[in-house]
Tab-separated table of C-alpha atoms and ligand atoms in Angstrom:
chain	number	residue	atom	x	y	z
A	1	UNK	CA	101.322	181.082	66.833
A	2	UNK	CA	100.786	184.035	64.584
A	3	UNK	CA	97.968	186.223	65.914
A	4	UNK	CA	94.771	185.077	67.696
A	5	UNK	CA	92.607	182.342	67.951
A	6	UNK	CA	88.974	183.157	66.927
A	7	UNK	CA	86.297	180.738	68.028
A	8	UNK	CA	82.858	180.907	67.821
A	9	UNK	CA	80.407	179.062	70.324
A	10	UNK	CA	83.988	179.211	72.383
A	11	UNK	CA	81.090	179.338	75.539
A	12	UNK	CA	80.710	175.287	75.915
A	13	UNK	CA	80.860	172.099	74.142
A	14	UNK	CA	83.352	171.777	71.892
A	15	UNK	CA	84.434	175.387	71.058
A	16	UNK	CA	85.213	175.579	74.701
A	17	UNK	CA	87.140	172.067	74.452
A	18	UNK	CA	89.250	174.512	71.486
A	19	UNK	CA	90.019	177.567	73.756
A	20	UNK	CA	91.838	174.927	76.332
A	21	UNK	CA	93.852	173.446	73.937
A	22	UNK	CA	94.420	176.329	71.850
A	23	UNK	CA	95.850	178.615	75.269
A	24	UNK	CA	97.963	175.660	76.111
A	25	UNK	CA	99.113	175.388	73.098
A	26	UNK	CA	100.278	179.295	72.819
A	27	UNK	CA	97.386	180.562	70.834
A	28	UNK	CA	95.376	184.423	72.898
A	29	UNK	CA	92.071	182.939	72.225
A	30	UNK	CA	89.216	184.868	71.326
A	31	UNK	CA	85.588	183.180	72.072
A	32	UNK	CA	82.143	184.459	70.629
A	33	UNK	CA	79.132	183.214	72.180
A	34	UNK	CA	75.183	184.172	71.479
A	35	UNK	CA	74.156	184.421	75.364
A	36	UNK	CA	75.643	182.457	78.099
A	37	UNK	CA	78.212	185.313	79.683
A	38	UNK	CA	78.533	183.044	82.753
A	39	UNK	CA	80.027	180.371	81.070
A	40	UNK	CA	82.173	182.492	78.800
A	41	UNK	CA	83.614	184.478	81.383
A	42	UNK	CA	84.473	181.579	84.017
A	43	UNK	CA	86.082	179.502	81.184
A	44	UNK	CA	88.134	183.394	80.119
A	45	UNK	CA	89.137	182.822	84.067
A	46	UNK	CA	90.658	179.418	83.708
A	47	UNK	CA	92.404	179.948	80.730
A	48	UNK	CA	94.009	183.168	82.551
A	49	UNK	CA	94.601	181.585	86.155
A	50	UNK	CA	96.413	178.601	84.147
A	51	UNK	CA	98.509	180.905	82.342
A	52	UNK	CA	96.991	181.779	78.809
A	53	UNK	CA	95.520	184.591	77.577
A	54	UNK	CA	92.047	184.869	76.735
A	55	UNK	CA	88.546	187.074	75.896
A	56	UNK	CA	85.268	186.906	75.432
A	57	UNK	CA	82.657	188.496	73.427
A	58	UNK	CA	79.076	188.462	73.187
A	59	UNK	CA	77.261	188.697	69.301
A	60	UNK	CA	75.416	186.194	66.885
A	61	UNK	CA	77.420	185.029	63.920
A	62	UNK	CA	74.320	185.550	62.097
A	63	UNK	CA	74.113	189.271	62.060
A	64	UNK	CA	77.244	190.991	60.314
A	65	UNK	CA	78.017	193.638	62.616
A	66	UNK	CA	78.163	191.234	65.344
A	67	UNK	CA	80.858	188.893	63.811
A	68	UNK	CA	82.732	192.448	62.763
A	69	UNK	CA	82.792	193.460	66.405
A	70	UNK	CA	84.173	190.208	67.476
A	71	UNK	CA	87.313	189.792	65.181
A	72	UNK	CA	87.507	194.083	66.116
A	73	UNK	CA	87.977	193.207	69.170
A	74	UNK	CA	90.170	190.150	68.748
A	75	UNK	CA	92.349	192.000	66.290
A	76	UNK	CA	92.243	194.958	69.257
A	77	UNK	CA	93.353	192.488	72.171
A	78	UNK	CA	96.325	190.499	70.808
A	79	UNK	CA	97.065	192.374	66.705
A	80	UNK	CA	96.458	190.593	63.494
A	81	UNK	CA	93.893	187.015	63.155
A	82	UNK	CA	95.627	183.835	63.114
A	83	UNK	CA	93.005	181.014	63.379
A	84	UNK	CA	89.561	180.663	63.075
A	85	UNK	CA	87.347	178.049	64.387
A	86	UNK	CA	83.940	178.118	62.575
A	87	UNK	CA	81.854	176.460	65.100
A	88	UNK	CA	78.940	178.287	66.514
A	89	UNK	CA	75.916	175.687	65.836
A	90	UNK	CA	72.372	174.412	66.676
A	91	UNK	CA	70.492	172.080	66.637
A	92	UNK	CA	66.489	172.533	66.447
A	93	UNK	CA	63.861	169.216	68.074
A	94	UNK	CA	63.789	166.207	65.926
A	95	UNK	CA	60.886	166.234	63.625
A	96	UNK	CA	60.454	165.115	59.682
A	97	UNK	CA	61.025	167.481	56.610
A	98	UNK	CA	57.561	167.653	56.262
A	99	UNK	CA	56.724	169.115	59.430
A	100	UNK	CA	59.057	171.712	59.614
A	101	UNK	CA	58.595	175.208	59.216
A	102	UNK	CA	60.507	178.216	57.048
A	103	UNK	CA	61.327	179.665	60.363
A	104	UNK	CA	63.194	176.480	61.925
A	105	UNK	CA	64.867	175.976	58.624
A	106	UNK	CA	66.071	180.020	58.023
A	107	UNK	CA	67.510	179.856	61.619
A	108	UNK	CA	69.399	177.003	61.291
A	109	UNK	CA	70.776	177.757	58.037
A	110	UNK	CA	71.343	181.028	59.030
A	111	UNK	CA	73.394	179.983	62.472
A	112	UNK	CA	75.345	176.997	61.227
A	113	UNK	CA	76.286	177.960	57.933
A	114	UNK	CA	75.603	181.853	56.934
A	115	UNK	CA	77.301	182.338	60.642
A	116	UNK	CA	80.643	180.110	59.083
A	117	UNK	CA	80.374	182.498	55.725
A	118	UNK	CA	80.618	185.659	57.782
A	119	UNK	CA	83.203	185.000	60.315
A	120	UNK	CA	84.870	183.238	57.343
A	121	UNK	CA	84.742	186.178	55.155
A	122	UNK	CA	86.394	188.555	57.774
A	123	UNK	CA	89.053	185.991	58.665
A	124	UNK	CA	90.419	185.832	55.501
A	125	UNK	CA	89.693	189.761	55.110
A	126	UNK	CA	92.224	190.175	57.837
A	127	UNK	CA	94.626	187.133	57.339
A	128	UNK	CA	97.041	189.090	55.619
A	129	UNK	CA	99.945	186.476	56.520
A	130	UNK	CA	98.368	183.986	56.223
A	131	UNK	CA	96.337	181.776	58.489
A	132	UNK	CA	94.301	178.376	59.330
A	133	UNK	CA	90.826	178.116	59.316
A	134	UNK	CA	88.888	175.174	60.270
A	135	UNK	CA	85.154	174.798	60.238
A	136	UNK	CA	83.197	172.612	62.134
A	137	UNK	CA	80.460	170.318	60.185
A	138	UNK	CA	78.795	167.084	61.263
A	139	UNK	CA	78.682	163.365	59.931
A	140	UNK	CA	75.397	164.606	59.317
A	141	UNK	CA	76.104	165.943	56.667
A	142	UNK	CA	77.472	162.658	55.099
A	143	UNK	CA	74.264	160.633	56.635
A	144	UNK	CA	71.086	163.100	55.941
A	145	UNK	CA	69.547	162.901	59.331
A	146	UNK	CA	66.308	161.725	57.872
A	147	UNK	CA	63.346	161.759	60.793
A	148	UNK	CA	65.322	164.223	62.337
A	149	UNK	CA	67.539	167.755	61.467
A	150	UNK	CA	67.051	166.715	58.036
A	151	UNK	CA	67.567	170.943	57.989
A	152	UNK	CA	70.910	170.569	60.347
A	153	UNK	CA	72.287	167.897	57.974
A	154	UNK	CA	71.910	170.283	54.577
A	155	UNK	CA	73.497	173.355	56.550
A	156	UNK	CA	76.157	170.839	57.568
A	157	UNK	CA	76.443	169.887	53.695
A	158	UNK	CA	76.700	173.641	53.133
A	159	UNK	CA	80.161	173.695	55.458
A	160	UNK	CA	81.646	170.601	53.293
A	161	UNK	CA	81.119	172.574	50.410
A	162	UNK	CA	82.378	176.052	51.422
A	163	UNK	CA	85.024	174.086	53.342
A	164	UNK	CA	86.854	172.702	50.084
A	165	UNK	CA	85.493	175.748	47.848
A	166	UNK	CA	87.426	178.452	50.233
A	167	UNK	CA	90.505	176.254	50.699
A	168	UNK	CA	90.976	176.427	46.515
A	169	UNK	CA	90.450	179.851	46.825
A	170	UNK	CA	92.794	180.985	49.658
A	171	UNK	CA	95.373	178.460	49.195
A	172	UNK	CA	97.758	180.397	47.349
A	173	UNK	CA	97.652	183.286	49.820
A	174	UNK	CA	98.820	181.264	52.564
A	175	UNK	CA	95.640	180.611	54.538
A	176	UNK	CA	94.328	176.863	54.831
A	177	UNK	CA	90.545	175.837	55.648
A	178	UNK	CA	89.736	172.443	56.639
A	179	UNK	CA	87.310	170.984	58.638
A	180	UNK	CA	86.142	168.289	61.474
A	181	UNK	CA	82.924	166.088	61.061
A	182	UNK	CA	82.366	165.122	64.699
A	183	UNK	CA	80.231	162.563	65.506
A	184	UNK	CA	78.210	162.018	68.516
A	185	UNK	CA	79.627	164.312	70.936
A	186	UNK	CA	78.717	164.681	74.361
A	187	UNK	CA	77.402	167.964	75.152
A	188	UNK	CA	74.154	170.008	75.573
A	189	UNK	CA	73.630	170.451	72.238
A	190	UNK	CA	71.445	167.455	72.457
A	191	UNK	CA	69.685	169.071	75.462
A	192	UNK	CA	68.634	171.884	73.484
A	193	UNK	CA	67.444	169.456	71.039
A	194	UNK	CA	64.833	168.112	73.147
A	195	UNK	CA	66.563	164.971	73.766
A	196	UNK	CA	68.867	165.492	76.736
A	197	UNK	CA	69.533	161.702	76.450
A	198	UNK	CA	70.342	161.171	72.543
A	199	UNK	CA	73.898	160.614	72.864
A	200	UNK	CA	74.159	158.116	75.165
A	201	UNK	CA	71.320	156.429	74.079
A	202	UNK	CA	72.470	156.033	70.174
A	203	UNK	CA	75.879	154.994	71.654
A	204	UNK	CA	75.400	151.465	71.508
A	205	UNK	CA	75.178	152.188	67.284
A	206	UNK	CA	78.273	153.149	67.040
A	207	UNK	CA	80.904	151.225	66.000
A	208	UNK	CA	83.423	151.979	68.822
A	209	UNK	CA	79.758	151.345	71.223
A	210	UNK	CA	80.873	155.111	72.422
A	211	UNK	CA	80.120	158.735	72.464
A	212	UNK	CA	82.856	161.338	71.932
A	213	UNK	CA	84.267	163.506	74.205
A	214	UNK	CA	84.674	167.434	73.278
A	215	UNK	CA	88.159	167.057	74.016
A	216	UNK	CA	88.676	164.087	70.973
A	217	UNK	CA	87.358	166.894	68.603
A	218	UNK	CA	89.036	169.717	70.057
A	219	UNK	CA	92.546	168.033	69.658
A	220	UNK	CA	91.900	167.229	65.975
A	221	UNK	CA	90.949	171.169	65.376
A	222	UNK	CA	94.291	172.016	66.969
A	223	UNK	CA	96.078	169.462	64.976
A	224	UNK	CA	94.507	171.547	61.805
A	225	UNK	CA	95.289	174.404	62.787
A	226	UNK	CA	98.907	173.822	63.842
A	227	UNK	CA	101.979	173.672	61.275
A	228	UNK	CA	101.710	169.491	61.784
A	229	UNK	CA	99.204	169.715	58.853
A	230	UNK	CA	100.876	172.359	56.872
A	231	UNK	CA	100.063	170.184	53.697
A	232	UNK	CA	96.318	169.878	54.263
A	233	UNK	CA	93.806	172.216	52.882
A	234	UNK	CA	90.235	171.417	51.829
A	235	UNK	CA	90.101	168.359	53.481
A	236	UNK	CA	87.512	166.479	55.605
A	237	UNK	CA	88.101	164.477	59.219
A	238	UNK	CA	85.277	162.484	60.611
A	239	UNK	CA	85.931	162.169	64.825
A	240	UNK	CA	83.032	159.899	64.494
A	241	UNK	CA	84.748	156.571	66.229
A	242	UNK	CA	83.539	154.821	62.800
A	243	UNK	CA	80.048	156.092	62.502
B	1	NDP	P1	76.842	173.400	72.318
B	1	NDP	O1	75.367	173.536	72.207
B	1	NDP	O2	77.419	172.740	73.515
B	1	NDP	O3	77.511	174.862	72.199
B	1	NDP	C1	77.094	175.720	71.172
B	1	NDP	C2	77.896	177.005	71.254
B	1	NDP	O4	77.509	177.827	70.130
B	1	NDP	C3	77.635	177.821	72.496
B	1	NDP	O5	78.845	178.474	72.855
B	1	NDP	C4	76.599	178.855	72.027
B	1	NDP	O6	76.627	180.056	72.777
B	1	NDP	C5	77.097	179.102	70.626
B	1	NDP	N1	76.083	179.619	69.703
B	1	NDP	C6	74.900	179.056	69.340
B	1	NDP	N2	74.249	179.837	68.475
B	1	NDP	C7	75.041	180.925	68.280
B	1	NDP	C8	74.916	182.104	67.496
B	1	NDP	N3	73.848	182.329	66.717
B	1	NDP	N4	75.918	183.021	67.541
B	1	NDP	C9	76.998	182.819	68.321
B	1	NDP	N5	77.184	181.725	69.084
B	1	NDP	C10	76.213	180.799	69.062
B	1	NDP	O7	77.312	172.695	70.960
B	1	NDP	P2	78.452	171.613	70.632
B	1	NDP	O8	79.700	171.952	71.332
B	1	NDP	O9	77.872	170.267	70.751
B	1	NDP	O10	78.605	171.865	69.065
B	1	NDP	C11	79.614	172.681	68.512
B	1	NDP	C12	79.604	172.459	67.010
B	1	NDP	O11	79.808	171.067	66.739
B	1	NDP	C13	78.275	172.828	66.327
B	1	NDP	O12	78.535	173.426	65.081
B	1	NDP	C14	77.597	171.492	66.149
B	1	NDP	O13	76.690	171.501	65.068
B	1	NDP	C15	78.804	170.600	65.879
B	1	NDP	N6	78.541	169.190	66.112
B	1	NDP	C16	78.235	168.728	67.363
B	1	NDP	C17	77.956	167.387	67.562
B	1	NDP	C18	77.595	166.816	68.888
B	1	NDP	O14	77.205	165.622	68.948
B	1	NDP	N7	77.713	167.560	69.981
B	1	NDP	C19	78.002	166.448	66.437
B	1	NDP	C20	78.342	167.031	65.185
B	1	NDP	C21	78.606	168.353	65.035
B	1	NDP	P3	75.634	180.223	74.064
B	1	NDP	O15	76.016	179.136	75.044
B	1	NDP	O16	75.929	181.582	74.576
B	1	NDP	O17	74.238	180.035	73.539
């Protein structure tokens, strides 16, 4: 591993699913998170007590200063920026296109995909040997969401594109940038939806008749990032089980 590990929403979910894997696999893991210092600092524990090295820091990936602070003090911990994961996201209640407002649909584009520009912007800033970024989208953004995040889905869209843009652009200086569309996932981002219950209950639509674990996502980010897929830039993987 050369450098750290940044992940963002490394709190819960599926970024914390990355800063497990990525400590055991060698990677000092640095994990942003918006609120939720409990979480962040018992899962910094863990990592630590089972050998790794690990640290967490408080910002939004919205605001710039915030997402300069935390690859500051990334770079401060454990030197130069290896890895990002771009994964900080939400998720606002289900409700149709027309009934949303400008507010729901500025905060989600600015969380899930200006969030991914800025910490993507000051990875590559600082990946001056090179690097591995990979950015976390959705099938969403494949299937539209209609009734739903119709919102969600076109940030998700955004990712794709910036996703395959970024990995033309950086190719050449030794930096990849792929990305995961998970599917159903199990984890409280359906909570804060509204729908505590969503996962499960779409389950049975799914062709494997299952939701996913963070884990099944987390090892195909690590798998990205690692010199196994030293040939792949600007591509796609849908963790979806078929959806
Ligand atoms: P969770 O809701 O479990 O975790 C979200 C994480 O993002 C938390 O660590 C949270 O921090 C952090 N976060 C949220 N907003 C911000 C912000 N503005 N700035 C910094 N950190 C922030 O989500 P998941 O693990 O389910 O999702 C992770 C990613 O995977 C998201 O991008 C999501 O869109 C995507 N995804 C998830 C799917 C699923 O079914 N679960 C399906 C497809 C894609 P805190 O806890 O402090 O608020």
């Amino acid at each position: 591993m050369n450098g750290a590990l940044v992940i963002t929403g490394g709190s819960r979910g599926i970024g914390a699913a990355c800063a497990r894997l990525g400590a055991q696999a060698g990677w000092p893991v640095c994990l942003g998170y918006r609120a939720d210092r409990q979480s962040a600092d018992a899962l910094v524990r863990d990592i630590e007590q089972a050998g790794g090295q690990a640290l967490a820091v408080m910002g939004d990936v919205a605001h710039e200063d915030d997402v300069t602070q935390l690859f500051d003090r990334a770079a401060q911990a454990f030197g130069a920026i290896g890895g990002l994961v771009n994964n900080a996201g939400i998720l606002a209640p289900a409700a149709r296109l027309v009934d949303m407002d400008l507010a729901r649909w500025n905060a989600t584009i600015a969380t899930n995909l200006t969030g991914a520009f800025l910490c993507a912007r000051e990875a590559v800033r600082r990946m001056t040997a090179g690097g591995a970024i990979v950015n976390v989208s959705s099938m969403a953004a494949v299937l539209g969401a209609p009734d739903e995040f119709i919102d969600y889905a076109a940030s998700k869209g955004g990712i794709d594109a910036l996703t395959v843009g970024l990995a033309k652009e950086v190719a050449a200086q030794g930096i990849r940038v792929n990305g995961v569309r998970p599917g159903l996932i199990d984890t409280a981002i359906h909570a804060s939806s509204g729908d505590p219950q969503r996962a499960s209950r779409l389950a049975p639509n799914i062709p494997m008749r299952r939701t996913g674990t963070p884990e099944e996502v987390a090892r195909t980010i690590l798998w990205l990032l690692s010199d196994a897929a030293s040939y792949c830039t600007g591509i796609m993987v849908n963790v979806s089980g078929g959806r």
